[in-house]
Amino acid sequence: MAASSLFECARRLPGNFAWIAVAVDAALFAAAMAARLLPLSPHAEQMRGVYAQPGVWVPLLSRVAAVWLLAATLAWCHARKALDERGAARIAQLRGPGSRFGAVFLAAMAVNMLVLTPLFYQVQLLFMPGGPLHQRVGMYGLPPVMALSMLVQSAIQMFVLVASVWLAARFALRERGMAPVDASRGAADDGGADTAPPRRVVALVAAATFVSLQAWLGHVASSWVDTSRDSDLAPLLLGWFAVPLLVWALAFWGGWLGAAPGPAQARPFRAVAAAVSVFALLQVVCAALALGGLWWIAAASFSGVSSGSRLTALAIALAAVYLVLLVLAMRAFTRRLYRRYL
């Protein structure tokens, strides 16, 4: 292969890693759904009836999209970081980085699907009516215990996803056994590297990371409450897809403002750190405001205004505060983390 072709492949490596991560997750998801819904599987007809309900398949697709987005973002960040730090000349010397990344990521996620998922299902059976924990904690103690269990399981699965991407990228990008590189040729080639502008990279990575985390928390919270499977399609699409798109747009705007006029280097994991910091801050602030608002509603319950109206007003106020703080906090954290590169 010509040197120019090798350099072009090196420049496309971040995008290749992202698409490989999505392809692996999509293949495993398709295999899992086929095992549940194909006529050869037991209870297939019943499962098809369940998954045909909008209240089931809409949240499922939203959760899958959030997982794919997070995996693709992290995979892209690992490859872009290596490309920025080493240059296209050194990355071009790697032997089959895409295939190595895909093989390791596929193995890690297959272990997650075949080992951790059945294990978590067995844990959930403990909370079912007649299970050991159901009899021990009683009807009133079961909801908080189950909520804590779901939170721990979701956190473990997210950790496994992040660790799997990191392991696959580390294996794919190692430089063991590489031939020497002509530094002058690599430096000259890197000057025309067709990579995304750093400011746009910062905003995209921060927005994708934040909306993935927010969607993850939304799905964890939805598993704690009894959501109806007979909900209409339009509200479900609005809540599970339109709202995340709005959150993504505002997070992108905040990251774009924070990265102005544009960092000299993308440093994608600083954008990830900014998104994680903003996410943690917003959850703490909104939880504190929600508790304060509920206390205010309880204290003023003797007035003529119904508690339902106050709860609606509180929800609207929290949503407005959340969206405003999202832009401001993303701008502030991005600016702080990229200060030395602006």
XYZ file of C-alpha atoms in Angstrom:
342
model
C 0.000 0.000 0.000
C 1.277 3.467 -0.898
C 2.415 5.786 1.849
C -0.357 8.303 1.038
C -2.985 5.575 1.394
C -1.540 4.544 4.761
C -1.650 8.129 5.994
C -5.226 8.519 4.766
C -6.242 5.360 6.650
C -4.538 6.712 9.752
C -6.514 9.946 9.527
C -9.761 7.984 9.224
C -8.951 5.807 12.243
C -11.108 7.737 14.790
C -14.172 7.404 12.600
C -13.379 3.753 11.888
C -13.125 2.983 15.604
C -16.474 4.673 16.223
C -18.252 2.739 13.485
C -16.674 -0.543 14.562
C -17.924 -0.018 18.124
C -21.442 0.672 16.841
C -21.312 -2.317 14.477
C -20.238 -4.686 17.257
C -22.954 -3.435 19.617
C -25.551 -3.604 16.841
C -24.596 -7.170 15.924
C -24.832 -8.337 19.520
C -28.148 -6.534 19.993
C -29.552 -8.124 16.834
C -28.395 -11.561 17.997
C -29.983 -11.092 21.417
C -33.281 -9.919 19.933
C -33.306 -12.774 17.428
C -32.817 -15.265 20.267
C -35.875 -13.810 22.004
C -38.218 -13.203 19.086
C -37.546 -15.889 16.453
C -40.138 -18.677 16.297
C -37.565 -21.299 17.342
C -37.089 -19.710 20.766
C -39.461 -20.567 23.648
C -42.171 -18.012 24.434
C -41.320 -16.227 21.186
C -44.933 -15.334 20.406
C -45.471 -13.856 23.847
C -42.218 -11.874 23.641
C -43.144 -10.501 20.216
C -46.412 -9.264 21.673
C -44.568 -7.533 24.509
C -41.970 -5.887 22.283
C -44.658 -4.712 19.861
C -45.932 -2.255 22.490
C -44.603 1.312 22.108
C -44.027 1.499 25.851
C -41.458 -1.285 25.465
C -39.703 -0.779 22.155
C -39.378 3.017 22.282
C -37.430 3.072 25.615
C -35.469 0.043 24.415
C -34.332 1.800 21.245
C -33.499 4.913 23.242
C -31.331 2.916 25.646
C -29.600 1.118 22.787
C -28.928 4.412 21.002
C -27.429 5.890 24.182
C -25.112 2.886 24.617
C -24.014 3.030 20.993
C -23.398 6.760 21.196
C -21.262 6.459 24.316
C -19.246 3.545 22.916
C -18.683 5.335 19.600
C -17.687 8.579 21.338
C -15.138 6.915 23.606
C -13.706 4.836 20.757
C -13.383 7.962 18.624
C -11.671 9.798 21.498
C -9.049 7.091 22.001
C -8.130 7.063 18.308
C -8.145 10.856 17.960
C -5.973 11.229 21.070
C -3.435 8.797 19.618
C -3.544 10.539 16.250
C -2.980 13.974 17.788
C -0.169 12.851 20.086
C 1.734 10.510 17.747
C 0.881 11.893 14.325
C -0.430 10.156 11.237
C 3.030 8.855 10.316
C 3.323 6.683 13.423
C -0.333 5.641 13.411
C 0.074 4.530 9.792
C 2.690 2.016 10.957
C 0.193 0.138 13.137
C -0.766 -3.296 11.868
C -4.523 -3.693 11.481
C -5.651 -1.416 14.318
C -9.299 -1.546 13.247
C -9.514 -5.329 13.160
C -7.692 -5.631 16.481
C -9.989 -3.087 18.082
C -13.071 -4.883 16.776
C -11.881 -8.313 17.897
C -11.118 -7.251 21.462
C -14.254 -5.142 21.811
C -16.406 -7.967 20.442
C -14.878 -10.450 22.908
C -15.382 -8.105 25.855
C -18.980 -7.268 24.994
C -19.786 -10.928 24.293
C -18.583 -11.804 27.784
C -20.774 -9.009 29.114
C -23.817 -10.353 27.264
C -23.248 -14.035 28.022
C -22.038 -13.736 31.625
C -23.053 -10.472 33.271
C -26.537 -10.175 31.730
C -27.695 -13.649 32.875
C -26.132 -12.993 36.280
C -28.067 -9.752 36.654
C -31.245 -11.555 35.607
C -30.719 -14.084 38.379
C -30.279 -11.225 40.835
C -33.565 -9.687 39.680
C -35.331 -12.988 40.320
C -34.423 -12.627 43.992
C -36.773 -9.639 44.188
C -39.689 -11.285 42.414
C -42.775 -12.358 44.421
C -41.829 -15.522 46.269
C -38.096 -14.844 45.995
C -35.814 -14.935 49.038
C -35.317 -11.167 49.239
C -38.999 -10.465 48.672
C -39.899 -12.518 51.734
C -37.095 -11.063 53.848
C -37.485 -7.320 53.255
C -41.252 -7.339 52.899
C -43.487 -5.381 50.544
C -42.539 -1.915 51.852
C -38.789 -2.495 51.979
C -38.623 -4.057 48.517
C -38.805 -0.904 46.288
C -35.725 0.864 47.747
C -33.708 -2.359 47.751
C -34.679 -3.094 44.134
C -33.917 0.513 43.129
C -30.459 0.289 44.677
C -29.874 -3.047 42.957
C -30.855 -1.633 39.552
C -28.587 1.363 40.082
C -25.620 -0.857 40.958
C -26.261 -3.147 37.988
C -26.515 -0.225 35.574
C -23.316 1.315 36.966
C -21.488 -1.996 36.553
C -22.667 -2.340 32.961
C -21.546 1.193 32.149
C -18.158 0.518 33.743
C -17.842 -2.652 31.658
C -18.639 -0.705 28.479
C -16.085 2.014 29.231
C -13.448 -0.543 30.247
C -14.114 -2.626 27.123
C -13.584 0.353 24.822
C -10.418 1.304 26.702
C -9.024 -2.241 26.553
C -9.789 -2.633 22.857
C -8.256 0.741 21.985
C -5.172 0.082 24.096
C -4.595 -3.247 22.354
C -5.254 -1.821 18.879
C -3.024 1.250 19.293
C 0.031 -0.338 20.876
C 3.226 0.185 18.907
C 5.105 -3.000 19.667
C 7.211 -4.208 16.743
C 6.790 -1.075 14.623
C 9.307 -0.061 12.016
C 11.164 3.292 12.371
C 9.304 6.312 11.024
C 10.693 9.208 9.035
C 9.872 12.038 11.451
C 10.237 14.812 8.864
C 7.890 13.109 6.457
C 5.373 12.447 9.213
C 5.460 16.023 10.440
C 4.922 17.365 6.954
C 2.051 14.977 6.403
C 0.417 15.779 9.704
C 0.175 19.427 8.727
C -2.472 18.567 6.154
C -4.277 15.979 8.219
C -7.956 15.914 7.360
C -9.216 15.837 10.951
C -12.143 17.646 12.515
C -11.408 21.161 13.857
C -10.555 21.069 17.571
C -13.371 23.405 18.626
C -15.997 21.259 16.922
C -14.417 18.137 18.389
C -14.718 19.573 21.891
C -18.376 20.514 21.453
C -19.356 17.210 19.817
C -17.568 15.005 22.334
C -18.897 16.946 25.319
C -22.465 16.896 23.998
C -22.399 13.202 23.083
C -20.945 12.199 26.444
C -23.408 14.306 28.408
C -26.533 13.153 26.576
C -25.395 9.515 26.893
C -25.023 9.893 30.654
C -28.346 11.708 30.950
C -30.126 9.016 28.932
C -28.504 6.337 31.087
C -29.798 8.015 34.242
C -33.241 8.401 32.699
C -33.450 4.695 31.944
C -32.265 3.792 35.434
C -34.899 6.068 36.942
C -37.631 4.690 34.665
C -36.934 1.185 35.965
C -37.774 2.358 39.500
C -41.308 3.400 38.661
C -44.255 1.530 37.204
C -44.424 2.939 33.685
C -47.427 2.005 31.587
C -46.837 -0.041 28.471
C -50.048 1.316 26.957
C -48.694 4.854 26.567
C -49.234 6.636 23.272
C -46.415 6.670 20.756
C -46.126 10.469 20.414
C -45.387 11.229 24.113
C -42.910 8.367 24.227
C -41.023 9.626 21.169
C -41.077 13.132 22.617
C -39.690 12.026 25.969
C -37.153 9.443 24.838
C -35.852 11.073 21.630
C -36.909 14.723 21.225
C -35.862 15.783 24.724
C -32.416 14.117 24.439
C -31.917 15.907 21.113
C -32.683 19.219 22.823
C -30.263 18.369 25.645
C -27.608 17.430 23.091
C -28.056 20.728 21.241
C -27.739 22.782 24.428
C -24.709 20.789 25.591
C -23.103 21.313 22.180
C -23.801 25.041 22.421
C -22.236 25.232 25.875
C -19.170 23.300 24.750
C -18.865 25.454 21.633
C -18.963 28.641 23.691
C -16.487 27.262 26.207
C -14.005 26.249 23.514
C -14.007 29.642 21.791
C -11.992 30.843 19.941
C -10.711 27.305 19.459
C -8.115 25.179 21.224
C -4.822 24.461 19.537
C -5.308 20.741 20.322
C -8.538 18.761 20.559
C -7.671 16.845 23.749
C -10.979 14.919 23.505
C -10.838 13.393 26.982
C -10.845 16.873 28.496
C -14.208 17.339 26.794
C -15.316 14.018 28.301
C -14.177 15.224 31.725
C -16.095 18.477 31.259
C -19.283 16.589 30.346
C -18.968 14.216 33.315
C -18.356 17.137 35.686
C -21.363 19.045 34.379
C -23.532 15.937 34.615
C -22.574 15.316 38.246
C -23.061 18.982 39.151
C -26.500 19.200 37.571
C -27.746 16.075 39.325
C -26.676 17.426 42.713
C -28.093 20.914 42.113
C -31.397 19.688 40.687
C -31.821 17.118 43.470
C -31.268 19.830 46.080
C -33.728 22.169 44.340
C -36.285 19.378 44.016
C -36.059 18.528 47.720
C -36.345 22.192 48.624
C -39.357 22.603 46.349
C -41.094 19.556 47.808
C -40.492 20.876 51.313
C -41.985 24.214 50.262
C -45.046 22.481 48.803
C -45.542 20.455 51.976
C -45.153 23.544 54.169
C -47.637 25.557 52.104
C -50.187 22.789 51.652
C -52.704 24.609 53.867
C -53.120 27.394 51.263
C -55.789 27.420 48.605
C -53.482 26.324 45.789
C -53.607 22.596 45.150
C -50.481 20.513 45.562
C -50.900 19.256 42.003
C -50.543 22.780 40.605
C -47.493 23.392 42.766
C -45.903 20.148 41.623
C -46.476 21.099 37.991
C -44.948 24.519 38.564
C -41.992 22.934 40.359
C -41.390 20.509 37.474
C -41.479 23.325 34.899
C -39.139 25.466 36.992
C -36.683 22.601 37.467
C -36.675 21.871 33.736
C -35.960 25.518 32.928
C -33.204 25.763 35.542
C -31.705 22.500 34.295
C -31.514 23.664 30.674
C -30.039 27.051 31.561
C -27.500 25.573 33.959
C -26.543 23.001 31.332
C -25.351 25.677 28.903
C -23.667 27.810 31.557
C -21.960 24.919 33.349
C -20.785 23.302 30.103
C -19.302 26.597 28.978
C -17.575 27.165 32.342
C -16.121 23.665 32.718
C -14.994 23.502 29.097
C -13.324 26.891 29.384
C -11.560 25.863 32.582
C -10.272 22.520 31.281
C -9.089 24.002 27.955
C -7.698 27.246 29.336
C -4.078 26.363 28.611
C -4.865 25.308 25.031
C -6.934 28.326 23.964
